[in-house]
């Protein structure tokens, strides 16, 4: 999607501003503190329903405002079909609007427009913990497959239910735990496969990008590290994920992990296996960037 027009009302330092963008792209320039980053933040917020700068939505509203609005006209380059997207944010929550009609369908709204932000904090994806790397992959999948959002939400729901049962260790809860474990494994399996498929696509794209740069940039690859395969070597893990029978093999691994961790989970009251514990290795010139790459690299 291409963004043609952006209107901001009471968003950060913008009281009522409309900006139009040329089809060839644009540079945003201005003095320090003039609102350049706020403009980028608004675009990112429209696409992802959260900010890359803060987790507190109230900080997005202009000083003294009771509501802020981010509204944009976007165009699909392939079909030239235009859509108007808007987010209304207030202390009561947010409202999503597509072509003048409010919608509760987050998947539909997300599928209409995608945006990625690169900023100083982006390096935390490499240097920080696995949460940021999982989010990077999951946002990428959701931008191409909106149904992944629902799958992820279902995984979180099942995870919470399973954790609640683990914390209330009774005869009834133990009998029910097996059912929830099976449901959790089924969704966990689908998420694992979706992540691996997406990383395969990204590696292909990265290889083309590196080649197009021409200079001796060096190889850049991603390696998926599912927690369920933590006891396998990287080579064994890669072979299993690439296998035509990976679905059944992964399901067997999930069941094995559930049995192996049963006592530890009961003692801690939380699920110790699943996609919520996965990681991703970002490798430059064959070595993991987190441990070996310089800041410039």
mmCIF file of C-alpha atoms in Angstrom:
data_model
loop_
_atom_site.group_PDB
_atom_site.id
_atom_site.type_symbol
_atom_site.label_atom_id
_atom_site.label_comp_id
_atom_site.label_asym_id
_atom_site.label_seq_id
_atom_site.Cartn_x
_atom_site.Cartn_y
_atom_site.Cartn_z
ATOM 1 C CA UNK A 1 0.000 0.000 0.000
ATOM 2 C CA UNK A 2 1.037 3.580 -0.710
ATOM 3 C CA UNK A 3 0.055 6.418 1.603
ATOM 4 C CA UNK A 4 -1.259 9.449 -0.308
ATOM 5 C CA UNK A 5 -2.640 11.674 2.401
ATOM 6 C CA UNK A 6 -2.275 11.816 6.184
ATOM 7 C CA UNK A 7 -4.456 13.893 8.520
ATOM 8 C CA UNK A 8 -3.631 14.305 12.199
ATOM 9 C CA UNK A 9 -5.879 15.871 14.807
ATOM 10 C CA UNK A 10 -4.553 16.370 18.349
ATOM 11 C CA UNK A 11 -1.822 13.786 17.763
ATOM 12 C CA UNK A 12 1.298 14.765 19.724
ATOM 13 C CA UNK A 13 2.156 18.330 18.606
ATOM 14 C CA UNK A 14 -0.200 18.300 15.594
ATOM 15 C CA UNK A 15 -3.521 20.010 16.288
ATOM 16 C CA UNK A 16 -5.051 19.748 12.806
ATOM 17 C CA UNK A 17 -2.621 18.985 10.008
ATOM 18 C CA UNK A 18 -2.932 17.324 6.603
ATOM 19 C CA UNK A 19 0.100 16.159 4.640
ATOM 20 C CA UNK A 20 0.050 14.805 1.077
ATOM 21 C CA UNK A 21 2.789 12.503 -0.223
ATOM 22 C CA UNK A 22 3.997 12.196 -3.841
ATOM 23 C CA UNK A 23 3.777 8.761 -5.410
ATOM 24 C CA UNK A 24 7.564 8.609 -5.880
ATOM 25 C CA UNK A 25 8.195 8.844 -2.128
ATOM 26 C CA UNK A 26 9.231 11.638 0.192
ATOM 27 C CA UNK A 27 11.885 12.895 2.581
ATOM 28 C CA UNK A 28 10.735 14.594 5.776
ATOM 29 C CA UNK A 29 12.955 17.434 6.951
ATOM 30 C CA UNK A 30 12.645 20.092 9.616
ATOM 31 C CA UNK A 31 14.165 21.642 12.710
ATOM 32 C CA UNK A 32 14.690 19.645 15.889
ATOM 33 C CA UNK A 33 11.443 19.344 17.821
ATOM 34 C CA UNK A 34 9.262 20.258 14.845
ATOM 35 C CA UNK A 35 7.488 16.882 14.815
ATOM 36 C CA UNK A 36 9.269 14.793 12.166
ATOM 37 C CA UNK A 37 9.331 11.682 14.348
ATOM 38 C CA UNK A 38 5.745 12.318 15.443
ATOM 39 C CA UNK A 39 4.692 12.171 11.800
ATOM 40 C CA UNK A 40 6.424 8.822 11.312
ATOM 41 C CA UNK A 41 4.978 7.574 14.589
ATOM 42 C CA UNK A 42 1.462 8.404 13.390
ATOM 43 C CA UNK A 43 1.962 6.381 10.199
ATOM 44 C CA UNK A 44 3.347 3.456 12.183
ATOM 45 C CA UNK A 45 0.511 3.703 14.708
ATOM 46 C CA UNK A 46 -2.069 3.585 11.934
ATOM 47 C CA UNK A 47 -0.548 0.397 10.517
ATOM 48 C CA UNK A 48 0.208 -1.420 13.777
ATOM 49 C CA UNK A 49 -2.189 0.060 16.356
ATOM 50 C CA UNK A 50 0.695 0.768 18.708
ATOM 51 C CA UNK A 51 3.637 3.156 18.860
ATOM 52 C CA UNK A 52 7.309 2.328 18.447
ATOM 53 C CA UNK A 53 8.142 4.958 21.096
ATOM 54 C CA UNK A 54 5.760 4.344 23.985
ATOM 55 C CA UNK A 55 3.368 1.775 25.389
ATOM 56 C CA UNK A 56 1.166 4.506 26.900
ATOM 57 C CA UNK A 57 -1.461 5.529 24.388
ATOM 58 C CA UNK A 58 -2.419 8.614 26.372
ATOM 59 C CA UNK A 59 0.980 10.097 25.472
ATOM 60 C CA UNK A 60 -0.106 10.194 21.825
ATOM 61 C CA UNK A 61 -2.923 12.644 22.528
ATOM 62 C CA UNK A 62 -2.117 16.325 22.284
ATOM 63 C CA UNK A 63 -1.912 18.320 25.522
ATOM 64 C CA UNK A 64 -5.414 18.873 26.891
ATOM 65 C CA UNK A 65 -7.112 16.897 24.101
ATOM 66 C CA UNK A 66 -9.836 14.350 24.869
ATOM 67 C CA UNK A 67 -9.397 12.514 21.561
ATOM 68 C CA UNK A 68 -6.815 12.206 18.811
ATOM 69 C CA UNK A 69 -7.310 11.059 15.235
ATOM 70 C CA UNK A 70 -4.962 9.541 12.667
ATOM 71 C CA UNK A 71 -6.619 9.411 9.245
ATOM 72 C CA UNK A 72 -5.034 8.377 5.948
ATOM 73 C CA UNK A 73 -5.887 7.757 2.336
ATOM 74 C CA UNK A 74 -3.939 4.753 1.030
ATOM 75 C CA UNK A 75 -3.696 3.194 -2.426
ATOM 76 C CA UNK A 76 -2.940 -0.358 -3.518
ATOM 77 C CA UNK A 77 -0.320 0.051 -6.306
ATOM 78 C CA UNK A 78 -1.406 -3.124 -8.111
ATOM 79 C CA UNK A 79 -5.097 -2.234 -8.421
ATOM 80 C CA UNK A 80 -5.018 1.525 -7.658
ATOM 81 C CA UNK A 81 -7.846 0.870 -5.234
ATOM 82 C CA UNK A 82 -8.059 3.530 -2.538
ATOM 83 C CA UNK A 83 -9.113 3.107 1.068
ATOM 84 C CA UNK A 84 -9.528 5.602 3.880
ATOM 85 C CA UNK A 85 -8.333 4.342 7.263
ATOM 86 C CA UNK A 86 -8.690 6.090 10.592
ATOM 87 C CA UNK A 87 -8.002 5.446 14.258
ATOM 88 C CA UNK A 88 -9.856 7.452 16.887
ATOM 89 C CA UNK A 89 -8.097 7.289 20.245
ATOM 90 C CA UNK A 90 -9.593 8.475 23.545
ATOM 91 C CA UNK A 91 -9.424 7.507 27.237
ATOM 92 C CA UNK A 92 -12.329 5.119 26.525
ATOM 93 C CA UNK A 93 -10.214 3.166 24.025
ATOM 94 C CA UNK A 94 -9.743 3.170 20.279
ATOM 95 C CA UNK A 95 -12.075 2.966 17.293
ATOM 96 C CA UNK A 96 -11.031 1.646 13.896
ATOM 97 C CA UNK A 97 -12.771 3.089 10.829
ATOM 98 C CA UNK A 98 -12.497 1.875 7.217
ATOM 99 C CA UNK A 99 -14.040 4.037 4.488
ATOM 100 C CA UNK A 100 -16.201 5.864 6.995
ATOM 101 C CA UNK A 101 -17.542 2.735 8.723
ATOM 102 C CA UNK A 102 -16.403 1.566 12.130
ATOM 103 C CA UNK A 103 -15.063 -1.973 12.237
ATOM 104 C CA UNK A 104 -14.152 -4.418 14.983
ATOM 105 C CA UNK A 105 -12.253 -6.555 12.499
ATOM 106 C CA UNK A 106 -8.614 -5.840 13.367
ATOM 107 C CA UNK A 107 -7.447 -8.323 10.715
ATOM 108 C CA UNK A 108 -9.278 -6.454 7.960
ATOM 109 C CA UNK A 109 -7.916 -3.122 9.160
ATOM 110 C CA UNK A 110 -4.333 -4.423 9.464
ATOM 111 C CA UNK A 111 -4.467 -5.977 5.999
ATOM 112 C CA UNK A 112 -5.197 -2.587 4.468
ATOM 113 C CA UNK A 113 -1.873 -0.954 5.311
ATOM 114 C CA UNK A 114 1.575 -2.020 6.541
ATOM 115 C CA UNK A 115 4.486 0.040 7.867
ATOM 116 C CA UNK A 116 7.899 -0.740 9.345
ATOM 117 C CA UNK A 117 9.927 1.757 11.372
ATOM 118 C CA UNK A 118 13.709 1.778 11.701
ATOM 119 C CA UNK A 119 14.944 3.895 14.613
ATOM 120 C CA UNK A 120 17.733 3.766 17.248
ATOM 121 C CA UNK A 121 15.684 1.421 19.419
ATOM 122 C CA UNK A 122 15.442 -1.046 16.526
ATOM 123 C CA UNK A 123 18.924 -2.333 17.420
ATOM 124 C CA UNK A 124 17.355 -3.805 20.558
ATOM 125 C CA UNK A 125 15.885 -6.465 18.272
ATOM 126 C CA UNK A 126 19.435 -7.763 17.937
ATOM 127 C CA UNK A 127 20.894 -6.827 21.317
ATOM 128 C CA UNK A 128 17.811 -7.389 23.484
ATOM 129 C CA UNK A 129 15.827 -10.421 24.561
ATOM 130 C CA UNK A 130 13.836 -12.803 22.359
ATOM 131 C CA UNK A 131 10.505 -10.969 22.787
ATOM 132 C CA UNK A 132 11.483 -8.260 20.297
ATOM 133 C CA UNK A 133 12.657 -10.814 17.744
ATOM 134 C CA UNK A 134 9.439 -12.827 18.052
ATOM 135 C CA UNK A 135 7.395 -9.666 17.602
ATOM 136 C CA UNK A 136 9.419 -8.740 14.505
ATOM 137 C CA UNK A 137 8.615 -12.067 12.845
ATOM 138 C CA UNK A 138 4.991 -12.156 13.984
ATOM 139 C CA UNK A 139 4.283 -8.641 12.703
ATOM 140 C CA UNK A 140 5.782 -9.640 9.371
ATOM 141 C CA UNK A 141 3.582 -12.724 9.142
ATOM 142 C CA UNK A 142 0.478 -10.740 10.111
ATOM 143 C CA UNK A 143 1.167 -8.147 7.396
ATOM 144 C CA UNK A 144 1.054 -10.920 4.783
ATOM 145 C CA UNK A 145 -1.456 -13.236 6.473
ATOM 146 C CA UNK A 146 -3.936 -11.249 8.607
ATOM 147 C CA UNK A 147 -5.442 -14.512 9.944
ATOM 148 C CA UNK A 148 -2.182 -15.025 11.866
ATOM 149 C CA UNK A 149 -3.328 -12.328 14.317
ATOM 150 C CA UNK A 150 -6.277 -14.483 15.363
ATOM 151 C CA UNK A 151 -4.019 -17.539 15.629
ATOM 152 C CA UNK A 152 -1.638 -15.645 17.907
ATOM 153 C CA UNK A 153 -4.496 -14.372 20.065
ATOM 154 C CA UNK A 154 -5.865 -17.910 20.357
ATOM 155 C CA UNK A 155 -2.437 -19.137 21.448
ATOM 156 C CA UNK A 156 -2.325 -16.465 24.167
ATOM 157 C CA UNK A 157 -5.823 -17.374 25.336
ATOM 158 C CA UNK A 158 -4.972 -21.067 25.595
ATOM 159 C CA UNK A 159 -1.692 -20.237 27.327
ATOM 160 C CA UNK A 160 -3.484 -18.168 29.979
ATOM 161 C CA UNK A 161 -6.058 -20.897 30.535
ATOM 162 C CA UNK A 162 -3.382 -23.557 30.849
ATOM 163 C CA UNK A 163 -1.372 -21.422 33.289
ATOM 164 C CA UNK A 164 -4.495 -20.859 35.394
ATOM 165 C CA UNK A 165 -5.056 -24.622 35.619
ATOM 166 C CA UNK A 166 -1.422 -25.186 36.572
ATOM 167 C CA UNK A 167 -1.808 -22.713 39.440
ATOM 168 C CA UNK A 168 -4.918 -24.469 40.780
ATOM 169 C CA UNK A 169 -3.682 -28.003 41.176
ATOM 170 C CA UNK A 170 -6.795 -30.037 41.993
ATOM 171 C CA UNK A 171 -8.175 -33.334 40.769
ATOM 172 C CA UNK A 172 -10.599 -31.627 38.401
ATOM 173 C CA UNK A 173 -8.035 -29.179 37.034
ATOM 174 C CA UNK A 174 -5.478 -31.931 36.452
ATOM 175 C CA UNK A 175 -8.051 -33.927 34.504
ATOM 176 C CA UNK A 176 -8.868 -30.886 32.374
ATOM 177 C CA UNK A 177 -5.219 -29.927 31.840
ATOM 178 C CA UNK A 178 -4.689 -32.668 29.268
ATOM 179 C CA UNK A 179 -7.464 -31.285 27.068
ATOM 180 C CA UNK A 180 -6.076 -27.744 27.173
ATOM 181 C CA UNK A 181 -2.570 -29.066 26.540
ATOM 182 C CA UNK A 182 -3.731 -30.759 23.334
ATOM 183 C CA UNK A 183 -5.451 -27.574 22.162
ATOM 184 C CA UNK A 184 -2.403 -25.482 23.008
ATOM 185 C CA UNK A 185 -0.085 -27.850 21.112
ATOM 186 C CA UNK A 186 -2.258 -27.701 17.984
ATOM 187 C CA UNK A 187 -2.098 -23.892 17.857
ATOM 188 C CA UNK A 188 1.575 -23.875 18.895
ATOM 189 C CA UNK A 189 2.339 -26.247 16.025
ATOM 190 C CA UNK A 190 0.617 -23.975 13.479
ATOM 191 C CA UNK A 191 2.459 -20.918 14.810
ATOM 192 C CA UNK A 192 5.805 -22.721 14.637
ATOM 193 C CA UNK A 193 5.186 -23.720 11.024
ATOM 194 C CA UNK A 194 4.046 -20.202 10.081
ATOM 195 C CA UNK A 195 7.174 -18.684 11.619
ATOM 196 C CA UNK A 196 9.463 -21.124 9.829
ATOM 197 C CA UNK A 197 7.759 -20.502 6.477
ATOM 198 C CA UNK A 198 8.072 -16.734 6.942
ATOM 199 C CA UNK A 199 11.754 -16.948 7.883
ATOM 200 C CA UNK A 200 12.396 -19.055 4.763
ATOM 201 C CA UNK A 201 10.825 -16.301 2.654
ATOM 202 C CA UNK A 202 12.854 -13.627 4.455
ATOM 203 C CA UNK A 203 16.118 -15.510 3.890
ATOM 204 C CA UNK A 204 15.380 -15.730 0.173
ATOM 205 C CA UNK A 205 14.613 -12.005 0.042
ATOM 206 C CA UNK A 206 17.729 -11.133 2.059
ATOM 207 C CA UNK A 207 19.919 -13.165 -0.306
ATOM 208 C CA UNK A 208 18.515 -11.243 -3.293
ATOM 209 C CA UNK A 209 19.000 -7.929 -1.491
ATOM 210 C CA UNK A 210 22.617 -8.654 -0.579
ATOM 211 C CA UNK A 211 23.358 -9.704 -4.146
ATOM 212 C CA UNK A 212 21.755 -6.560 -5.556
ATOM 213 C CA UNK A 213 24.001 -4.346 -3.412
ATOM 214 C CA UNK A 214 26.959 -5.579 -5.433
ATOM 215 C CA UNK A 215 29.684 -4.794 -2.870
ATOM 216 C CA UNK A 216 31.155 -7.350 -0.501
ATOM 217 C CA UNK A 217 28.430 -6.834 2.076
ATOM 218 C CA UNK A 218 28.616 -10.355 3.462
ATOM 219 C CA UNK A 219 25.894 -12.888 4.062
ATOM 220 C CA UNK A 220 22.885 -12.067 6.240
ATOM 221 C CA UNK A 221 20.634 -14.917 7.362
ATOM 222 C CA UNK A 222 17.978 -15.683 9.942
ATOM 223 C CA UNK A 223 17.796 -18.933 11.897
ATOM 224 C CA UNK A 224 14.625 -19.956 13.714
ATOM 225 C CA UNK A 225 15.196 -21.369 17.207
ATOM 226 C CA UNK A 226 11.916 -22.960 18.390
ATOM 227 C CA UNK A 227 12.030 -23.676 22.117
ATOM 228 C CA UNK A 228 10.567 -27.125 21.462
ATOM 229 C CA UNK A 229 13.801 -27.993 19.618
ATOM 230 C CA UNK A 230 16.139 -26.437 22.186
ATOM 231 C CA UNK A 231 17.814 -29.777 22.866
ATOM 232 C CA UNK A 232 18.599 -30.337 19.171
ATOM 233 C CA UNK A 233 21.673 -29.032 17.386
ATOM 234 C CA UNK A 234 21.101 -26.157 14.919
ATOM 235 C CA UNK A 235 21.671 -28.615 12.082
ATOM 236 C CA UNK A 236 19.152 -31.121 13.465
ATOM 237 C CA UNK A 237 16.630 -28.365 14.083
ATOM 238 C CA UNK A 238 16.982 -26.982 10.555
ATOM 239 C CA UNK A 239 16.625 -30.457 9.035
ATOM 240 C CA UNK A 240 13.495 -31.225 11.028
ATOM 241 C CA UNK A 241 11.846 -27.912 10.171
ATOM 242 C CA UNK A 242 12.598 -28.458 6.483
ATOM 243 C CA UNK A 243 11.320 -32.041 6.484
ATOM 244 C CA UNK A 244 8.116 -32.877 4.635
ATOM 245 C CA UNK A 245 7.005 -34.731 7.773
ATOM 246 C CA UNK A 246 7.829 -31.813 10.082
ATOM 247 C CA UNK A 247 4.216 -31.431 11.253
ATOM 248 C CA UNK A 248 4.001 -34.875 12.828
ATOM 249 C CA UNK A 249 7.580 -34.744 14.087
ATOM 250 C CA UNK A 250 6.996 -31.363 15.738
ATOM 251 C CA UNK A 251 3.739 -32.550 17.296
ATOM 252 C CA UNK A 252 5.625 -35.491 18.817
ATOM 253 C CA UNK A 253 8.281 -33.101 20.172
ATOM 254 C CA UNK A 254 5.618 -30.874 21.743
ATOM 255 C CA UNK A 255 4.014 -33.881 23.450
ATOM 256 C CA UNK A 256 7.412 -35.055 24.691
ATOM 257 C CA UNK A 257 8.178 -31.614 26.128
ATOM 258 C CA UNK A 258 4.766 -31.444 27.824
ATOM 259 C CA UNK A 259 5.456 -34.757 29.573
ATOM 260 C CA UNK A 260 9.071 -33.908 30.422
ATOM 261 C CA UNK A 261 8.172 -30.545 31.986
ATOM 262 C CA UNK A 262 5.024 -31.700 33.790
ATOM 263 C CA UNK A 263 6.480 -31.595 37.324
ATOM 264 C CA UNK A 264 8.349 -28.331 36.794
ATOM 265 C CA UNK A 265 5.226 -26.673 35.414
ATOM 266 C CA UNK A 266 3.160 -27.846 38.372
ATOM 267 C CA UNK A 267 5.751 -26.422 40.769
ATOM 268 C CA UNK A 268 6.040 -23.043 38.995
ATOM 269 C CA UNK A 269 2.417 -22.694 37.870
ATOM 270 C CA UNK A 270 3.271 -21.745 34.315
ATOM 271 C CA UNK A 271 3.736 -23.292 30.870
ATOM 272 C CA UNK A 272 7.390 -23.964 30.112
ATOM 273 C CA UNK A 273 7.129 -24.902 26.438
ATOM 274 C CA UNK A 274 5.550 -23.375 23.359
ATOM 275 C CA UNK A 275 6.001 -20.535 20.849
ATOM 276 C CA UNK A 276 6.018 -17.906 23.610
ATOM 277 C CA UNK A 277 9.576 -19.108 24.363
ATOM 278 C CA UNK A 278 10.925 -19.221 20.786
ATOM 279 C CA UNK A 279 13.889 -17.174 19.582
ATOM 280 C CA UNK A 280 15.461 -16.067 16.323
ATOM 281 C CA UNK A 281 19.158 -15.807 15.494
ATOM 282 C CA UNK A 282 20.194 -12.959 13.195
ATOM 283 C CA UNK A 283 23.486 -14.016 11.624
ATOM 284 C CA UNK A 284 25.993 -11.839 9.759
ATOM 285 C CA UNK A 285 28.827 -13.515 7.870
ATOM 286 C CA UNK A 286 27.880 -16.821 9.464
ATOM 287 C CA UNK A 287 28.077 -15.618 13.076
ATOM 288 C CA UNK A 288 25.288 -14.551 15.397
ATOM 289 C CA UNK A 289 25.096 -10.742 15.366
ATOM 290 C CA UNK A 290 24.084 -10.446 18.997
ATOM 291 C CA UNK A 291 27.435 -11.836 20.156
ATOM 292 C CA UNK A 292 29.844 -10.924 17.375
ATOM 293 C CA UNK A 293 28.669 -7.991 15.242
ATOM 294 C CA UNK A 294 29.904 -4.475 15.911
ATOM 295 C CA UNK A 295 27.504 -1.569 16.432
ATOM 296 C CA UNK A 296 28.150 -0.356 12.882
ATOM 297 C CA UNK A 297 27.579 -3.784 11.367
#
